C-alpha positions as YAML, in Angstrom:
chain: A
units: angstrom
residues:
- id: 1
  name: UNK
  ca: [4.21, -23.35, -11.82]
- id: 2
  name: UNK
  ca: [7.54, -22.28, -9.92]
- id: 3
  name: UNK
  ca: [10.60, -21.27, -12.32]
- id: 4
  name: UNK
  ca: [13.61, -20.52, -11.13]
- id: 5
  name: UNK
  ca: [15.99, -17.71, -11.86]
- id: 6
  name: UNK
  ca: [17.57, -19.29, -14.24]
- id: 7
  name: UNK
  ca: [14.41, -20.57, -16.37]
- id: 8
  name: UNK
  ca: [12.31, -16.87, -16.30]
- id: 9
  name: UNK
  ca: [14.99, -15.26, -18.67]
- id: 10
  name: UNK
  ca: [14.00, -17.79, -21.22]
- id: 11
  name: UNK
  ca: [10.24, -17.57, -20.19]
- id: 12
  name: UNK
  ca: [9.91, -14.10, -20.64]
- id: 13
  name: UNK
  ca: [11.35, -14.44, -24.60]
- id: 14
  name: UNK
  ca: [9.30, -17.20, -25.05]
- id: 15
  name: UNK
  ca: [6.22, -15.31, -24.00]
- id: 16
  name: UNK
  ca: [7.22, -12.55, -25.76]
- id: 17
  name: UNK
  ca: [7.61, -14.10, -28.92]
- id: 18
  name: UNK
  ca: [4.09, -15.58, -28.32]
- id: 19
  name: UNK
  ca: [2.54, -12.63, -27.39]
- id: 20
  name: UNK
  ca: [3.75, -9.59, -28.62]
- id: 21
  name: UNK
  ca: [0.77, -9.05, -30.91]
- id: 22
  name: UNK
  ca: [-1.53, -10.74, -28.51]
- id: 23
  name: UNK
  ca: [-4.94, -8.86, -27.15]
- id: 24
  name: UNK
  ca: [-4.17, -8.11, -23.19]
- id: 25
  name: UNK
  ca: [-6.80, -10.71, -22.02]
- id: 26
  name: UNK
  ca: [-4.52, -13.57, -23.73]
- id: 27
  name: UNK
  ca: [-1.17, -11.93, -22.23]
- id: 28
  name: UNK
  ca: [-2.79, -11.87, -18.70]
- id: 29
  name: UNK
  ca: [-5.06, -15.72, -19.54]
- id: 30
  name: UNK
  ca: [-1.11, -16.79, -20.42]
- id: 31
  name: UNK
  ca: [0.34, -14.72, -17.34]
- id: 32
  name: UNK
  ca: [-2.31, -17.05, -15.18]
- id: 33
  name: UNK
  ca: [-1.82, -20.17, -17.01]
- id: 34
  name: UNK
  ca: [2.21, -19.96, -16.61]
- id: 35
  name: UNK
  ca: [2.78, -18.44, -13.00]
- id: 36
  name: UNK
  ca: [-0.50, -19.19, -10.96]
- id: 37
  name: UNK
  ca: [-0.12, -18.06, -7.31]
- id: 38
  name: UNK
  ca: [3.23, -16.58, -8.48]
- id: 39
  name: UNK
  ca: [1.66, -13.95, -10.27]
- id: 40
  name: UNK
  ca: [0.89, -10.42, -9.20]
- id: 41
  name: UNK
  ca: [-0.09, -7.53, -10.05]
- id: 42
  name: UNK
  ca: [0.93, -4.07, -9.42]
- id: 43
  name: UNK
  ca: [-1.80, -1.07, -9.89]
- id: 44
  name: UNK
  ca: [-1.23, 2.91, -8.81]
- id: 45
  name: UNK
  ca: [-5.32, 2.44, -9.37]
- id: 46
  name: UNK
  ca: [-4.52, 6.00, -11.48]
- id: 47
  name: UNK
  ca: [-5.68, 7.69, -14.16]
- id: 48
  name: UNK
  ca: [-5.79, 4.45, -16.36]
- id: 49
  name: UNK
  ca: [-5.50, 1.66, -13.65]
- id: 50
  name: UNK
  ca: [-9.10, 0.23, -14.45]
- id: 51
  name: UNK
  ca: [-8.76, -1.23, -17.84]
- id: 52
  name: UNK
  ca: [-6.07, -3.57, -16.25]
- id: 53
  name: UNK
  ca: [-7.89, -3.98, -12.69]
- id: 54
  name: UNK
  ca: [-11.43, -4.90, -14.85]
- id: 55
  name: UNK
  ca: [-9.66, -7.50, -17.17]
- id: 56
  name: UNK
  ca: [-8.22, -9.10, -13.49]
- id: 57
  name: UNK
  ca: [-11.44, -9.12, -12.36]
- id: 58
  name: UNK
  ca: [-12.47, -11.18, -14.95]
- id: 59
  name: UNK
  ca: [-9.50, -13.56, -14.95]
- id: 60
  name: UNK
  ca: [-8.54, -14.15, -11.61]
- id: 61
  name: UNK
  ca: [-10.43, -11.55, -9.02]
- id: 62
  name: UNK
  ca: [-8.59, -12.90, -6.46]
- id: 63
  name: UNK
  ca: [-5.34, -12.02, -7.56]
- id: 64
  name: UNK
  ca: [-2.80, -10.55, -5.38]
- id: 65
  name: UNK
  ca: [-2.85, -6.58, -6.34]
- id: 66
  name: UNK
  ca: [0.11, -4.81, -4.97]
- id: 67
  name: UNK
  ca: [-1.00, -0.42, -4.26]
- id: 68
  name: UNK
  ca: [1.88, 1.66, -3.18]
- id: 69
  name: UNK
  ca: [0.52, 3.78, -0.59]
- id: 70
  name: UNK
  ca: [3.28, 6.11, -0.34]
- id: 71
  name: UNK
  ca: [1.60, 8.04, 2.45]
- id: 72
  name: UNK
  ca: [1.20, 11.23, -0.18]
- id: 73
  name: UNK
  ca: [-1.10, 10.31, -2.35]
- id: 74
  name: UNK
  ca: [-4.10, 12.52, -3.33]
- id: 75
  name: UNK
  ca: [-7.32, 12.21, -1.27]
- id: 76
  name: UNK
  ca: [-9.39, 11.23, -4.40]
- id: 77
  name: UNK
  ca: [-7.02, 8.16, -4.96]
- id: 78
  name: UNK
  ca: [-7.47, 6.48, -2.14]
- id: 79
  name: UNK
  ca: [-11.20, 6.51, -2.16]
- id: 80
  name: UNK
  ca: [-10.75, 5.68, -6.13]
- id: 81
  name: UNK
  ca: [-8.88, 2.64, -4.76]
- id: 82
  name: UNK
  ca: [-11.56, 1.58, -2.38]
- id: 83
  name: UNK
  ca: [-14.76, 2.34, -4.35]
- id: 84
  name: UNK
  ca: [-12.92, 0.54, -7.89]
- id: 85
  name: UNK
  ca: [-12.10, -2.50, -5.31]
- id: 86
  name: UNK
  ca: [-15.75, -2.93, -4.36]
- id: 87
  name: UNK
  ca: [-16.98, -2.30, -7.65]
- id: 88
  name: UNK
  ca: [-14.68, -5.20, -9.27]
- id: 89
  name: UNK
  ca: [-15.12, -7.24, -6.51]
- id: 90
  name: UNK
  ca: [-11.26, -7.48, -5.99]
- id: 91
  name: UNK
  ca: [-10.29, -9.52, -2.76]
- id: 92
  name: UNK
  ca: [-6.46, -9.67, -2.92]
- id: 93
  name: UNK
  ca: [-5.65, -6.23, -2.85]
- id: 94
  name: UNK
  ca: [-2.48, -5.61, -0.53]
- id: 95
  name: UNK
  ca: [-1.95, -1.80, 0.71]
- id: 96
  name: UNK
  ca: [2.17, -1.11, 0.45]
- id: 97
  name: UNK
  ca: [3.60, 1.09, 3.20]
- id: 98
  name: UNK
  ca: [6.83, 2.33, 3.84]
- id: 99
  name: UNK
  ca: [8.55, 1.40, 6.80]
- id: 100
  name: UNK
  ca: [8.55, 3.29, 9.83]
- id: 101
  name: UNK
  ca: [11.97, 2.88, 10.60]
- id: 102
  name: UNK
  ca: [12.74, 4.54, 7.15]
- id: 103
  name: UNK
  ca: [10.61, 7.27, 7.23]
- id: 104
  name: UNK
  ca: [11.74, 7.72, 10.73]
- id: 105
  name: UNK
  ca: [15.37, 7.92, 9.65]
- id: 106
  name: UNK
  ca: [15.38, 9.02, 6.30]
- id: 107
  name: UNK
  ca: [12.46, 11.62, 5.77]
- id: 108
  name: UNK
  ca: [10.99, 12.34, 10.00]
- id: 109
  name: UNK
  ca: [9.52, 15.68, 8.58]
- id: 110
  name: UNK
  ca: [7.62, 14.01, 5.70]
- id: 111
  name: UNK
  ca: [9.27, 16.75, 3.25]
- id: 112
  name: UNK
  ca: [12.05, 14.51, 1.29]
- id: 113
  name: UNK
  ca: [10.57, 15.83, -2.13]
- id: 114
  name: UNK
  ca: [11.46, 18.93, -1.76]
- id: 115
  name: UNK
  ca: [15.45, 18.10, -1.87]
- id: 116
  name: UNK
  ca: [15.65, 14.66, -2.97]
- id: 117
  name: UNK
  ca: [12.52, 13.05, -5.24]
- id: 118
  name: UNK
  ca: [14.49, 9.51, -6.03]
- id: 119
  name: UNK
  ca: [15.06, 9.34, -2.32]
- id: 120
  name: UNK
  ca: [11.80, 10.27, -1.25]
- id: 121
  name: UNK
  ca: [10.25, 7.33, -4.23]
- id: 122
  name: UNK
  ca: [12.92, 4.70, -2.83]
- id: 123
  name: UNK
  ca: [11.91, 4.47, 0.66]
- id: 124
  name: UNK
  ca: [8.38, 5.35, -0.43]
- id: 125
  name: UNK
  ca: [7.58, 3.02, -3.09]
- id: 126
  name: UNK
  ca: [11.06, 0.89, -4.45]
- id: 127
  name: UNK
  ca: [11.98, -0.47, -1.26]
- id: 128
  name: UNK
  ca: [8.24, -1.62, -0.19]
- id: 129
  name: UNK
  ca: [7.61, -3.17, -3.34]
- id: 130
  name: UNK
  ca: [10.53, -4.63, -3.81]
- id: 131
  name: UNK
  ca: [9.92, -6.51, -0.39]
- id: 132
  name: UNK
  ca: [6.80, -7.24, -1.36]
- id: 133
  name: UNK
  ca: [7.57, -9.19, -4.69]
- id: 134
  name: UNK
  ca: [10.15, -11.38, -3.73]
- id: 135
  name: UNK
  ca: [7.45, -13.64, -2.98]
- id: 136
  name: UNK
  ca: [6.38, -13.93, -6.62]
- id: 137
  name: UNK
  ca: [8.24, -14.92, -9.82]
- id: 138
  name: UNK
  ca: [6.15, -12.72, -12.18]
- id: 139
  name: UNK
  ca: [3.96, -9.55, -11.85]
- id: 140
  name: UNK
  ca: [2.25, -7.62, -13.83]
- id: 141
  name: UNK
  ca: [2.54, -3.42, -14.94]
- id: 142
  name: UNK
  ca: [0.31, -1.15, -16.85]
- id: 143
  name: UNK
  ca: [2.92, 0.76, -18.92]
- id: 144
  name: UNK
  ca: [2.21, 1.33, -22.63]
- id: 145
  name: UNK
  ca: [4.55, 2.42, -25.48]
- id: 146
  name: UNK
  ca: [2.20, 5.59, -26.25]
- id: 147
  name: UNK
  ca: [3.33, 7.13, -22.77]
- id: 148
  name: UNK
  ca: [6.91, 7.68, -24.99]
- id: 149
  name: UNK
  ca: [10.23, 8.25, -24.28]
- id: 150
  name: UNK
  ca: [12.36, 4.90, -23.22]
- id: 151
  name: UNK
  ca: [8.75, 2.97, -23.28]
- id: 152
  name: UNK
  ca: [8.08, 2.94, -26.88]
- id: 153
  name: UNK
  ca: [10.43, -0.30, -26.85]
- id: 154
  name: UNK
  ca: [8.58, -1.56, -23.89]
- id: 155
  name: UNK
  ca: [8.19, -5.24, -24.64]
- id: 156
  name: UNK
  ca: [4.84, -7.38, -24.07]
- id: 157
  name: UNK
  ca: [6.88, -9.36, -21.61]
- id: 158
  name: UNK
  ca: [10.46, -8.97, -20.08]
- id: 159
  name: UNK
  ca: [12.66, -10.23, -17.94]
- id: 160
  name: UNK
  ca: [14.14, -7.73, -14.78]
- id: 161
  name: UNK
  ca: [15.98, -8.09, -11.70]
- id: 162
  name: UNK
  ca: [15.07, -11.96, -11.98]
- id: 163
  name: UNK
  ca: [11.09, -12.35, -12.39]
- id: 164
  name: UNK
  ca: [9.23, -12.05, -15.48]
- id: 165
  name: UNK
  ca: [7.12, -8.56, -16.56]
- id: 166
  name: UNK
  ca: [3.79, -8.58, -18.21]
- id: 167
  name: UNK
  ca: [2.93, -5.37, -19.78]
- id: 168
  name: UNK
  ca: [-0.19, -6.62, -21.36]
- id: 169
  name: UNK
  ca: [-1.21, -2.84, -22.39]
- id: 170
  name: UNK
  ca: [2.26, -1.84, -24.02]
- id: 171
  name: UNK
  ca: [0.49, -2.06, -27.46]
- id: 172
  name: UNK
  ca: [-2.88, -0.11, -26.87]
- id: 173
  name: UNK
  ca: [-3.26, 3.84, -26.96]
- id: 174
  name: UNK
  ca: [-5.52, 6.16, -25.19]
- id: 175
  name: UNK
  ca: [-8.44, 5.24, -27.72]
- id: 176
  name: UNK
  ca: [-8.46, 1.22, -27.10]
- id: 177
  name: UNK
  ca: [-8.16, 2.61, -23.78]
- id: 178
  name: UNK
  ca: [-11.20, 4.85, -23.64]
- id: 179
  name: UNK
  ca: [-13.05, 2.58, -25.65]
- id: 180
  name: UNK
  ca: [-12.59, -0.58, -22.71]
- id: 181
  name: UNK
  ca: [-13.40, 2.01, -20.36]
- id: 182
  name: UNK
  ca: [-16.39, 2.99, -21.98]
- id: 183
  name: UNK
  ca: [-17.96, -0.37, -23.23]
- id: 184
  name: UNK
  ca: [-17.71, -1.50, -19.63]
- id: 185
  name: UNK
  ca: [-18.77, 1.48, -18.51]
- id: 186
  name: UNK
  ca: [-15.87, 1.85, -16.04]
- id: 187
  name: UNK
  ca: [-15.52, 4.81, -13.69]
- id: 188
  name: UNK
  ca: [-12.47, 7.41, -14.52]
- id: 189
  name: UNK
  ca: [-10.24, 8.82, -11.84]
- id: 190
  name: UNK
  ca: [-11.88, 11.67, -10.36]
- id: 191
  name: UNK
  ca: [-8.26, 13.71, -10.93]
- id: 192
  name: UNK
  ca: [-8.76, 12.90, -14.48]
- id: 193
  name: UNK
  ca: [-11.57, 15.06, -15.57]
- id: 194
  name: UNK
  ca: [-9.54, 18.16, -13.84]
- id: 195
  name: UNK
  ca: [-6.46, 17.54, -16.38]
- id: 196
  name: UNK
  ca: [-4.54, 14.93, -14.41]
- id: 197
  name: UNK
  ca: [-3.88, 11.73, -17.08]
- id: 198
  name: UNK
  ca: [-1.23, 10.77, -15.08]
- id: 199
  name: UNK
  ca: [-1.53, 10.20, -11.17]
- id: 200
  name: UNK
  ca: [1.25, 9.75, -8.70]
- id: 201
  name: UNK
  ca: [1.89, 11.53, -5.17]
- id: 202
  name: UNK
  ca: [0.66, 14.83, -4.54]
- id: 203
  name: UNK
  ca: [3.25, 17.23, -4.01]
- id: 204
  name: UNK
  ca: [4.87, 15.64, -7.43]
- id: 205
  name: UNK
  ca: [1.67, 15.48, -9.82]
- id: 206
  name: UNK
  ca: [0.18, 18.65, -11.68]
- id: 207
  name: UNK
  ca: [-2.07, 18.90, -14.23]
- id: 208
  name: UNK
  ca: [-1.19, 19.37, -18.05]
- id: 209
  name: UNK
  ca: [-2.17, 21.88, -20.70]
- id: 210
  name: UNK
  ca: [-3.90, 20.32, -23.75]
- id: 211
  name: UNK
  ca: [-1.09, 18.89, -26.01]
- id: 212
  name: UNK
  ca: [1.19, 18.34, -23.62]
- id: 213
  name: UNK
  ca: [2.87, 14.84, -23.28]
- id: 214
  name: UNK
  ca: [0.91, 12.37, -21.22]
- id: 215
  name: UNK
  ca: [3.13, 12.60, -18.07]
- id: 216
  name: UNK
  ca: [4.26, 15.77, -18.08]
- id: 217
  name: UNK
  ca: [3.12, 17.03, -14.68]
- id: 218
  name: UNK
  ca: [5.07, 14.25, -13.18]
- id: 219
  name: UNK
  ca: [8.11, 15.98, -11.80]
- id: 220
  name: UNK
  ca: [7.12, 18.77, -13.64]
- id: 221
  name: UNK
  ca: [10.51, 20.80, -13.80]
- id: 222
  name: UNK
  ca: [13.06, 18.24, -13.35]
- id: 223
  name: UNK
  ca: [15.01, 15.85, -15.33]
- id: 224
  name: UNK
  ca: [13.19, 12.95, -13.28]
- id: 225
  name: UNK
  ca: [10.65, 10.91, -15.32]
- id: 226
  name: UNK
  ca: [10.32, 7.92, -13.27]
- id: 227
  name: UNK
  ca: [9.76, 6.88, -9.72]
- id: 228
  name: UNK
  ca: [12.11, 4.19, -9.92]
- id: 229
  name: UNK
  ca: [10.38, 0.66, -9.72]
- id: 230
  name: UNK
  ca: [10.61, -0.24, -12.96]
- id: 231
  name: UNK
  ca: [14.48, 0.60, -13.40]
- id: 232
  name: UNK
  ca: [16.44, -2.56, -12.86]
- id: 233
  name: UNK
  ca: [18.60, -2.32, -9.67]
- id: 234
  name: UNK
  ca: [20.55, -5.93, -10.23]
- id: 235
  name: UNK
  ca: [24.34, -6.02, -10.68]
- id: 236
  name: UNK
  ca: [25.05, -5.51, -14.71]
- id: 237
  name: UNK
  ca: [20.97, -5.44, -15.30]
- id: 238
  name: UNK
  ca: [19.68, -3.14, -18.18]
- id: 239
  name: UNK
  ca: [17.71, -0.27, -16.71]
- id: 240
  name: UNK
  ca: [13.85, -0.36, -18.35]
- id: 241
  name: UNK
  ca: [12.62, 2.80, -17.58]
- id: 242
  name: UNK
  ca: [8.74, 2.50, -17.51]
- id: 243
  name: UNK
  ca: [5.21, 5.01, -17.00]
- id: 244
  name: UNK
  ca: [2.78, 4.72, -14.41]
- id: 245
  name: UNK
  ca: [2.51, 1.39, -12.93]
...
């Protein structure tokens, strides 16, 4: 079913009256029922990625999975996405590059990070997804609350930037987590085991010390916490800062 901008704001706190207690399998069975072919989903197919890519594959294998290949990521992730892919038997899996004409312009030398890391994620991840989506009028993340900061308010479903936002995981920690991934005895990240538990690109990503906050390699040493797609970018929008996608 197609809803309009107008209608989603209303959808969302509908939904997230509904479901705010709800297991994830009945936020992404409702997700399904309500949106159909306007539903996707968006997966960094990180350190956590295949609790959410599993239920999918249960659901709706089919379903339009949206992978920001930023042309950075680690080695291990990209044959994590493939090998997780085949293993699910996920079919609509759509590989998100940056533009040429962007990189060409804005970052030639492929070294952006170094001097500007909200530039480097815009034209590396914001602006590709963001073209991507606008076919859709719902997708779905993989935040949860237990990743802290700004996403320990991080509702079951929202409304941003005009679609509706499923966070079927906001209410789980890392042991409903681990115990999904080990009762469907679901292969980890191979980054994860080396003290990576959160995954993004490369030259932005190091590993953490035992104790240390889920995702504090990312940016590791800077104020930035976020890559940027899940802060709202509409005209008078509240900004909902989110984890890994």
């Amino acid at each position: 079913m197609a809803f309009d901008q107008i209608e989603r704001p209303h959808v969302a706190i509908r939904l997230d009256a509904e479901l705010r207690h709800a297991h994830p399998m009945t936020v992404l069975e409702s997700a399904v029922e309500t949106f159909g072919d306007k539903l996707a989903l968006v997966s960094s197919f990180g350190a956590e990625s295949a609790v959410l890519l599993h239920m999918i594959s249960r659901i709706k294998p089919d379903m339009p999975v949206m992978f920001l290949d930023t042309g950075m990521l680690f080695g291990q992730t990209l044959d994590y996405r493939k090998a997780l892919a085949a293993k699910l038997g996920l079919t609509g899996i759509r590989d998100l590059r940056p533009a040429f004409q962007d990189l060409a312009t804005t970052d030639p030398e492929a070294n952006l990070w170094k001097t500007d890391t909200d530039g480097c994620c815009h034209i590396r991840k914001v602006l590709p997804l963001d073209k991507a989506l606008t076919e859709f009028d719902a997708w779905i993340t993989g935040r949860k609350r237990f990743h802290g900061g700004d996403r320990m308010s991080l509702p079951v479903v929202e409304q941003a930037d005009g679609q509706v936002k499923f966070n079927p995981l906001a209410n789980w920690g890392k042991a409903e987590l681990d115990g999904y991934m080990a009762e469907h005895d679901l292969p980890a990240h191979p980054l994860v085991a080396q003290g990576f538990p959160s995954i993004g690109c490369w030259p932005c990503t190091n590993p953490v010390e035992e104790g240390q906050d889920v995702r504090a390699g990312r940016w590791a040493g800077s104020e930035k916490t976020e890559c940027g797609i899940h802060v709202a970018r509409a005209p008078d929008a509240v900004s909902n800062v989110g984890g890994d996608i």
